[in-house]
Amino acid sequence: MAGQESLMEKIVSLCKRRGFVFPGSEIYGGLANSWDYGPVGVELKNNIKQLWWDRFVHRRDDIVGIGAALIMNPKVWEASGHLGAGFADQLVECERCHERFRCDDPNSPAKEMWDHISEKHPETIGSRGRSAAVTAFKLIEEKYYTKPKKFNLMFKTFIGPAEEQANIAYFRPETAQAMFVDFKNILNTSRKTLPFGVAQIGRVFRNEITPGNFIFRTREFEQMEIEYFIPPPKRDKDWNGYFEMWQKEMHGWIKEVGIDESKIHDVEISDSERAHYSKRTIDFEFEYPFGQKELYGLAYRTDFDLKNHEKMSGQNLKYKDNETGEEFLPHVIEPSLGVDRTMLAVLLSAYAEDGERVFLKLKPKLAPYKAAVFPLLRNKEELVKKAREIYEDLRKKFMVAWDDRGNIGKRYYAQDEIGTPYCVTVDFDTLEKGDVTVRDRDTATQERIKIEDLGEFLSKKLE
Ligand code: GAP
């Protein structure tokens, strides 16, 4: 198996080699921590999003979806608190080279900051040694770093040609706010009654101080979020019950996408570390090769957002109970999932080695291609013709790859690395007996299947 040290390098290299993820703007020397999804990467990402939408919107009758604008009225961000200190990271700067670091808690050990000093400025560390465990506070006191400054994460832009104060706008830093701002329109058109949820998948932007670790922390990424509206605690004391229901749902999702559950930890976030809007948060942390860090978050946002939007907009955002006629602001439980982090955790969980062979044990639902079809030899017209017929037929049902380059071994190798569950080879026996070789990605075992049974065979296997 891959050693933990190098697993991340292996994933990054496989992603580039096979077309999952490329460095963004590479021919111009790249753009720090921007990544582009390649032909199979975009399929995997779309499959993740489609599965999430199916599971939480199509297969439930208490959740509806929306697709909102990325740039919203700046008042949205005033009301939500994102323009204030609540949506800012603490930042320190190296006194020598001015490199910046996140410093959320100056009292906890600051490994990244110390690693930076011992690697870039070793002449300054004296007798302490490279592996010393020091706090950020100590490093600031000893004048290695500046005092922490708050740095707001909103991505600014201008609407229209004039770059004036009055035209400042922001790219959304979370998809959530549209679900609150559109609450009344959603309620009036969907006729849902409490409890019910609103779901959205979309791109968000954050001016992160220290992006990094491949697609783990970037400045633009995609989220899959649900705002689940529940009665306020006065009327129904069970917000914790809904919270726990969503905690279970998130574990159900983690299992469905094939993320290694033994590497998931539910971490209760303390009062001082929670986001400004949350009364309870659980982070679902994953053991990445670079440490245990957040994969998803689940928060009890109370009525914080609806209350503030009601105040800022002057509009009535209350829900009316049709039975009692009472009006009130619902409270909210929010499961929030990053698409890119899902993809990273899925890839890390699926990566496997069997001797020289590298393969991705992706769930068939997520695999970019469900099967690949090969003619044994590309220069034998009758083999190519038969293989092409089978390929065209299977394509009506599944996403199928075609490959006739190189030898069969190399073709298997390429499909294994992108997680294609089955490879179908058309050989000379096929022409005589009407059957094909089907090879299983995980076991590398092969069996002969009649051409007329192939569609059904694959459908069953891929279920
Ligand atoms: N609406 C709540 C919210 O946005 P968050 O914890 O800030 O909460 C939710 O973000 C999820 O978005 C995270 O759990 C993570 O999966 C993903 N995420 C956050 N920042 C990210 C970044 N810079 N790059 C990639 N994914 C990120």
XYZ file of C-alpha atoms and ligand atoms in Angstrom:
490
model
C 0.000 0.000 0.000
C 1.007 3.583 -0.489
C 2.983 5.058 2.416
C 1.144 7.996 4.026
C 4.043 10.356 3.293
C 3.795 10.005 -0.420
C 0.109 9.227 -0.901
C -0.707 12.877 -1.539
C 2.053 13.151 -4.163
C 0.780 9.992 -5.819
C -2.760 11.378 -5.971
C -1.626 14.748 -7.358
C 0.508 13.046 -9.983
C -2.237 10.565 -10.962
C -4.731 13.451 -11.225
C -2.492 15.291 -13.670
C -1.397 12.200 -15.638
C -4.911 10.889 -16.183
C -6.856 14.153 -16.545
C -8.612 14.564 -13.194
C -7.053 17.860 -12.115
C -4.472 20.142 -13.777
C -2.703 23.193 -12.339
C -4.714 26.246 -13.463
C -3.226 28.574 -16.135
C -0.213 26.258 -16.327
C 1.228 27.603 -19.606
C 1.597 31.015 -17.909
C 3.364 29.554 -14.896
C 0.080 28.833 -13.104
C -1.872 30.929 -10.630
C -1.239 30.142 -6.977
C -3.466 27.293 -5.874
C -5.871 27.393 -8.768
C -6.798 24.048 -10.259
C -8.682 23.024 -13.390
C -10.741 19.865 -13.603
C -9.855 17.751 -16.661
C -12.026 15.386 -18.734
C -12.379 12.627 -16.119
C -12.164 15.002 -13.140
C -15.184 16.943 -14.292
C -17.111 13.676 -14.752
C -16.238 12.547 -11.221
C -17.169 15.947 -9.812
C -20.462 16.013 -11.728
C -21.267 12.489 -10.534
C -20.668 13.570 -6.917
C -22.975 16.573 -7.367
C -25.619 14.518 -9.181
C -25.590 11.852 -6.473
C -25.966 14.489 -3.750
C -28.848 16.155 -5.603
C -30.557 12.787 -6.151
C -30.128 11.747 -2.552
C -31.195 14.970 -0.894
C -33.524 16.684 -3.377
C -35.031 14.081 -5.737
C -35.354 11.212 -3.268
C -36.875 13.337 -0.454
C -40.118 15.235 -0.474
C -39.101 17.735 2.222
C -36.303 19.447 0.245
C -36.439 21.687 -2.840
C -33.520 23.101 -4.795
C -32.527 26.548 -6.069
C -29.747 27.968 -8.254
C -28.979 31.553 -7.246
C -26.698 34.324 -8.554
C -23.062 34.358 -7.449
C -23.013 38.100 -6.909
C -25.722 39.317 -4.546
C -26.675 42.753 -3.256
C -23.860 43.825 -0.847
C -26.497 44.396 1.841
C -26.845 40.594 2.003
C -23.285 40.371 3.348
C -23.789 43.245 5.767
C -26.838 41.480 7.203
C -25.186 38.046 7.322
C -22.129 39.398 9.130
C -19.694 38.319 6.414
C -18.314 41.826 5.945
C -17.410 42.083 9.622
C -14.854 40.517 11.928
C -16.874 37.295 12.082
C -15.741 36.243 8.614
C -12.082 37.075 8.979
C -9.026 34.985 9.681
C -6.176 36.096 11.886
C -3.049 36.662 9.912
C 0.591 37.017 10.919
C 3.476 37.997 8.679
C 7.051 36.694 8.776
C 9.201 39.686 9.853
C 11.990 38.568 7.497
C 10.323 37.624 4.216
C 6.718 38.807 4.805
C 5.157 35.447 3.989
C 1.712 35.284 5.585
C 0.209 32.600 7.794
C -3.158 31.881 9.346
C -2.993 32.121 13.103
C -6.430 31.281 14.483
C -5.252 30.622 18.023
C -1.877 32.144 19.037
C -1.795 29.852 22.092
C -1.786 26.582 20.212
C 1.387 25.083 18.657
C 2.142 26.771 15.322
C 3.777 24.019 13.295
C 3.517 25.703 9.883
C 4.969 28.945 11.223
C 7.849 27.128 12.894
C 8.500 24.944 9.818
C 8.731 28.130 7.775
C 11.322 29.676 10.102
C 13.407 26.519 10.348
C 13.372 25.968 6.572
C 13.632 29.520 5.225
C 15.551 31.248 8.037
C 17.506 28.445 9.808
C 20.277 30.860 10.801
C 17.875 32.501 13.264
C 16.751 29.472 15.284
C 19.852 29.095 17.481
C 20.059 25.989 19.636
C 16.343 25.238 19.642
C 16.553 22.681 16.834
C 14.339 22.283 13.806
C 11.615 20.185 15.408
C 10.805 22.409 18.410
C 7.094 22.697 19.295
C 6.405 26.386 19.776
C 3.250 28.444 20.008
C 2.464 31.297 17.650
C 2.426 33.540 20.698
C 6.072 32.679 21.452
C 7.110 33.291 17.826
C 5.384 36.678 17.853
C 6.981 37.574 21.196
C 10.413 36.650 19.816
C 9.817 38.930 16.801
C 9.741 36.205 14.170
C 6.216 37.256 13.217
C 4.057 40.377 13.393
C 1.085 40.567 15.777
C -2.088 38.919 14.375
C -4.253 41.123 12.148
C -7.818 40.368 11.061
C -8.129 39.707 7.333
C -11.609 39.593 5.795
C -12.128 36.732 3.342
C -14.694 38.342 1.011
C -13.748 38.554 -2.679
C -14.399 42.075 -3.911
C -15.380 43.152 -7.408
C -17.100 46.095 -9.148
C -20.411 46.139 -10.941
C -20.238 48.124 -14.194
C -17.229 49.934 -15.671
C -16.538 52.446 -12.882
C -14.400 51.173 -10.038
C -16.050 53.329 -7.382
C -17.059 52.698 -3.810
C -20.745 52.759 -4.797
C -20.181 49.921 -7.281
C -18.423 47.498 -4.945
C -19.914 44.038 -4.865
C -18.760 40.654 -3.582
C -18.679 37.121 -4.874
C -20.617 34.902 -2.482
C -18.475 33.128 0.140
C -21.189 30.507 0.813
C -24.265 29.375 -1.115
C -26.363 29.527 2.072
C -27.418 33.191 1.984
C -29.576 32.864 -1.152
C -31.678 30.264 0.665
C -32.469 32.898 3.328
C -32.854 35.858 0.982
C -35.178 33.849 -1.322
C -37.004 32.252 1.615
C -40.387 33.937 0.987
C -40.324 33.281 -2.778
C -39.454 29.621 -2.170
C -42.190 29.295 0.441
C -44.829 30.884 -1.781
C -43.980 28.812 -4.831
C -43.171 25.420 -3.311
C -45.948 25.476 -0.672
C -43.739 23.502 1.729
C -44.578 23.297 5.427
C -42.088 23.050 8.296
C -39.810 21.225 8.617
C -38.432 21.548 5.081
C -35.116 22.258 3.435
C -33.685 24.240 0.550
C -30.651 22.870 -1.281
C -28.142 24.475 -3.569
C -24.924 23.493 -5.329
C -22.652 26.234 -6.552
C -19.341 27.985 -6.765
C -18.162 30.247 -3.943
C -15.132 32.469 -3.426
C -12.951 33.212 -0.406
C -9.763 35.237 -0.340
C -7.989 32.585 1.732
C -4.685 33.601 3.324
C -3.080 30.203 3.057
C -4.660 28.075 0.366
C -2.906 24.786 -0.276
C -2.809 21.017 -0.032
C -3.982 20.585 -3.622
C -7.777 21.030 -3.882
C -8.264 20.995 -0.076
C -8.169 24.762 0.405
C -8.583 26.984 -2.627
C -9.897 30.473 -3.269
C -12.771 29.304 -5.426
C -14.567 26.052 -4.784
C -17.999 24.489 -4.897
C -20.387 23.823 -2.056
C -23.430 21.581 -1.654
C -25.540 23.097 1.102
C -28.931 22.557 2.683
C -30.684 25.045 4.915
C -33.184 22.910 6.820
C -35.914 25.118 8.300
C -37.437 23.901 11.584
C -39.910 25.371 14.090
C -38.278 27.667 16.683
C -37.399 25.975 20.002
C -40.345 27.699 21.761
C -42.748 25.695 19.630
C -40.687 22.551 19.255
C -37.809 22.039 21.683
C -36.188 19.416 19.532
C -33.629 21.300 17.417
C -31.074 18.840 18.748
C -33.183 15.980 17.363
C -33.086 17.550 13.881
C -29.376 18.218 14.325
C -28.738 14.561 15.144
C -30.934 13.448 12.238
C -28.645 15.470 9.925
C -25.529 14.101 11.579
C -26.751 10.596 10.660
C -27.696 11.731 7.140
C -24.177 13.040 6.602
C -22.693 9.718 7.684
C -25.086 8.020 5.240
C -23.720 10.244 2.476
C -20.090 9.588 3.452
C -20.794 5.866 3.151
C -22.622 6.241 -0.170
C -19.692 8.011 -1.842
C -17.183 5.505 -0.506
C -15.186 7.814 1.767
C -13.245 5.676 4.277
C -15.443 5.939 7.392
C -12.651 4.779 9.686
C -10.888 8.074 8.856
C -13.883 10.273 9.747
C -14.158 11.974 13.150
C -17.128 14.004 14.381
C -15.608 16.922 16.268
C -17.754 19.155 18.483
C -16.612 22.760 17.933
C -16.186 24.880 21.078
C -18.060 28.166 21.690
C -14.974 30.264 20.955
C -14.189 28.542 17.639
C -17.667 28.404 16.117
C -18.682 30.632 13.194
C -20.416 33.850 14.239
C -23.878 32.517 13.316
C -23.759 29.095 14.964
C -25.034 27.837 18.307
C -23.743 24.312 17.747
C -21.306 22.982 15.138
C -19.913 19.558 14.423
C -17.046 19.327 11.973
C -16.669 16.048 10.135
C -12.910 15.761 9.994
C -11.054 13.402 7.678
C -7.570 11.990 8.147
C -5.869 13.468 5.060
C -2.202 12.548 4.544
C -1.372 16.124 5.689
C -3.353 15.809 8.943
C -6.862 15.478 10.351
C -8.838 18.416 8.992
C -12.370 19.530 8.165
C -14.233 17.733 5.424
C -17.797 18.944 6.165
C -19.636 21.052 8.720
C -23.032 20.781 10.396
C -24.314 23.902 12.139
C -27.377 25.053 14.074
C -27.724 28.590 12.667
C -30.787 29.415 14.818
C -32.843 32.250 13.236
C -29.691 34.394 12.952
C -29.870 34.862 9.189
C -33.619 35.313 8.672
C -33.735 37.736 11.623
C -30.915 39.877 10.255
C -32.285 39.872 6.682
C -35.701 40.861 8.001
C -34.117 43.765 9.860
C -31.871 44.884 6.984
C -34.475 44.547 4.200
C -37.522 45.710 6.157
C -39.456 42.782 4.634
C -41.554 40.307 6.578
C -39.754 36.959 6.273
C -41.940 35.106 8.751
C -43.486 31.729 8.195
C -47.230 31.446 8.792
C -48.535 28.308 10.453
C -51.718 27.545 8.531
C -53.315 25.648 11.410
C -52.793 28.159 14.202
C -52.345 31.327 12.107
C -49.194 32.142 14.103
C -46.269 33.857 12.366
C -42.647 33.297 13.349
C -39.101 33.015 11.993
C -38.028 29.382 11.537
C -34.685 28.177 12.852
C -32.127 26.430 10.665
C -29.928 23.332 10.682
C -27.248 23.495 7.991
C -25.312 20.537 6.578
C -22.555 22.121 4.474
C -20.370 20.077 2.144
C -17.473 21.073 -0.075
C -17.513 19.365 -3.489
C -13.747 19.612 -3.991
C -12.961 18.213 -0.530
C -15.421 15.393 -1.223
C -13.514 14.603 -4.391
C -10.183 14.650 -2.545
C -11.470 12.353 0.242
C -13.062 10.045 -2.364
C -9.795 9.811 -4.326
C -7.723 9.221 -1.183
C -10.156 6.520 -0.037
C -10.301 4.847 -3.454
C -6.560 4.774 -4.190
C -5.185 1.234 -4.142
C -2.040 -0.568 -5.221
C -1.670 -4.244 -6.050
C 2.008 -4.782 -6.766
C 2.760 -2.546 -9.737
C -0.926 -2.072 -10.474
C -2.553 1.185 -9.348
C -6.322 1.377 -9.341
C -9.102 3.593 -8.014
C -11.807 1.608 -6.222
C -14.421 4.232 -7.028
C -18.064 3.417 -6.410
C -19.491 2.636 -9.879
C -21.962 5.551 -9.494
C -19.028 7.935 -9.239
C -16.674 6.379 -11.791
C -16.219 8.698 -14.818
C -16.656 5.704 -17.151
C -18.696 2.641 -16.202
C -16.961 0.442 -18.766
C -14.323 0.565 -21.507
C -14.397 -1.352 -24.793
C -11.255 -2.483 -26.631
C -10.646 -4.337 -29.876
C -7.731 -6.721 -29.180
C -5.857 -5.329 -32.214
C -6.484 -1.963 -33.810
C -5.344 -3.077 -37.290
C -7.821 -5.967 -37.645
C -10.857 -4.451 -39.286
C -13.297 -7.190 -38.226
C -12.299 -6.844 -34.539
C -12.602 -3.051 -34.636
C -15.988 -3.259 -36.361
C -17.412 -5.680 -33.776
C -15.945 -3.736 -30.860
C -17.355 -0.506 -32.283
C -20.836 -2.065 -32.499
C -20.656 -3.162 -28.856
C -19.308 0.248 -27.801
C -22.107 2.129 -29.604
C -24.705 -0.167 -28.078
C -23.411 0.176 -24.496
C -23.121 3.969 -24.879
C -26.881 4.205 -25.135
C -27.055 3.145 -21.472
C -23.748 4.016 -19.805
C -20.801 6.366 -20.002
C -18.326 4.127 -21.892
C -14.712 4.682 -22.971
C -13.131 3.479 -26.208
C -9.449 2.620 -26.412
C -7.504 0.950 -29.223
C -4.030 2.338 -28.530
C -1.032 0.354 -27.281
C -1.266 -3.164 -25.916
C -4.125 -4.527 -23.806
C -2.048 -4.370 -20.611
C -1.486 -0.629 -21.020
C -5.177 -0.061 -21.736
C -6.152 -1.943 -18.555
C -3.602 0.090 -16.633
C -5.044 3.373 -17.915
C -8.655 2.397 -17.101
C -7.659 1.097 -13.633
C -6.114 4.458 -12.836
C -9.309 6.345 -13.646
C -11.461 3.805 -11.792
C -13.371 2.239 -14.720
C -15.118 -0.779 -13.098
C -15.197 -3.056 -16.203
C -13.156 -3.494 -19.378
C -14.631 -5.384 -22.313
C -12.234 -6.898 -24.865
C -13.261 -8.096 -28.319
C -10.915 -10.809 -29.616
C -10.906 -13.502 -32.319
C -13.073 -15.818 -30.174
C -15.701 -13.080 -30.116
C -16.044 -13.350 -33.893
C -16.494 -17.119 -33.679
C -18.427 -17.604 -30.440
C -20.172 -14.248 -29.907
C -18.748 -13.617 -26.439
C -16.310 -11.067 -24.970
C -13.838 -10.922 -22.086
C -15.029 -8.770 -19.184
C -12.353 -7.783 -16.687
C -13.139 -6.607 -13.174
C -11.148 -3.552 -11.990
C -10.816 -4.566 -8.325
C -9.907 -8.240 -8.708
C -8.403 -8.126 -12.237
C -10.265 -11.391 -12.885
C -11.769 -12.045 -16.297
C -14.845 -13.907 -17.493
C -16.467 -14.563 -20.856
C -19.923 -13.057 -21.366
C -22.222 -13.456 -24.376
C -22.621 -10.208 -26.298
C -26.394 -10.321 -25.970
C -26.119 -10.597 -22.154
C -23.483 -7.879 -21.762
C -25.827 -4.910 -21.152
C -27.753 -6.719 -18.437
C -24.579 -8.169 -16.902
C -23.056 -4.695 -16.549
C -26.328 -3.123 -15.320
C -26.511 -5.668 -12.484
C -22.841 -5.330 -11.579
C -23.004 -1.530 -11.568
C -26.124 -1.304 -9.386
N -22.428 27.865 4.965
C -21.527 27.376 5.918
C -20.141 27.339 5.446
O -19.832 27.865 4.382
P -17.735 26.475 6.043
O -17.298 25.494 7.095
O -17.041 27.775 5.989
O -19.301 26.671 6.280
C -18.399 24.621 4.337
O -17.652 25.774 4.618
C -17.578 23.591 3.593
O -16.994 24.166 2.425
C -16.387 23.038 4.382
O -16.786 22.022 5.269
C -15.502 22.524 3.266
O -15.977 21.280 2.800
C -15.722 23.558 2.175
N -14.671 24.600 2.176
C -14.563 25.674 3.003
N -13.520 26.431 2.677
C -12.935 25.840 1.607
C -11.798 26.166 0.787
N -11.090 27.277 0.970
N -11.487 25.328 -0.238
C -12.220 24.204 -0.486
N -13.300 23.867 0.260
C -13.662 24.669 1.282
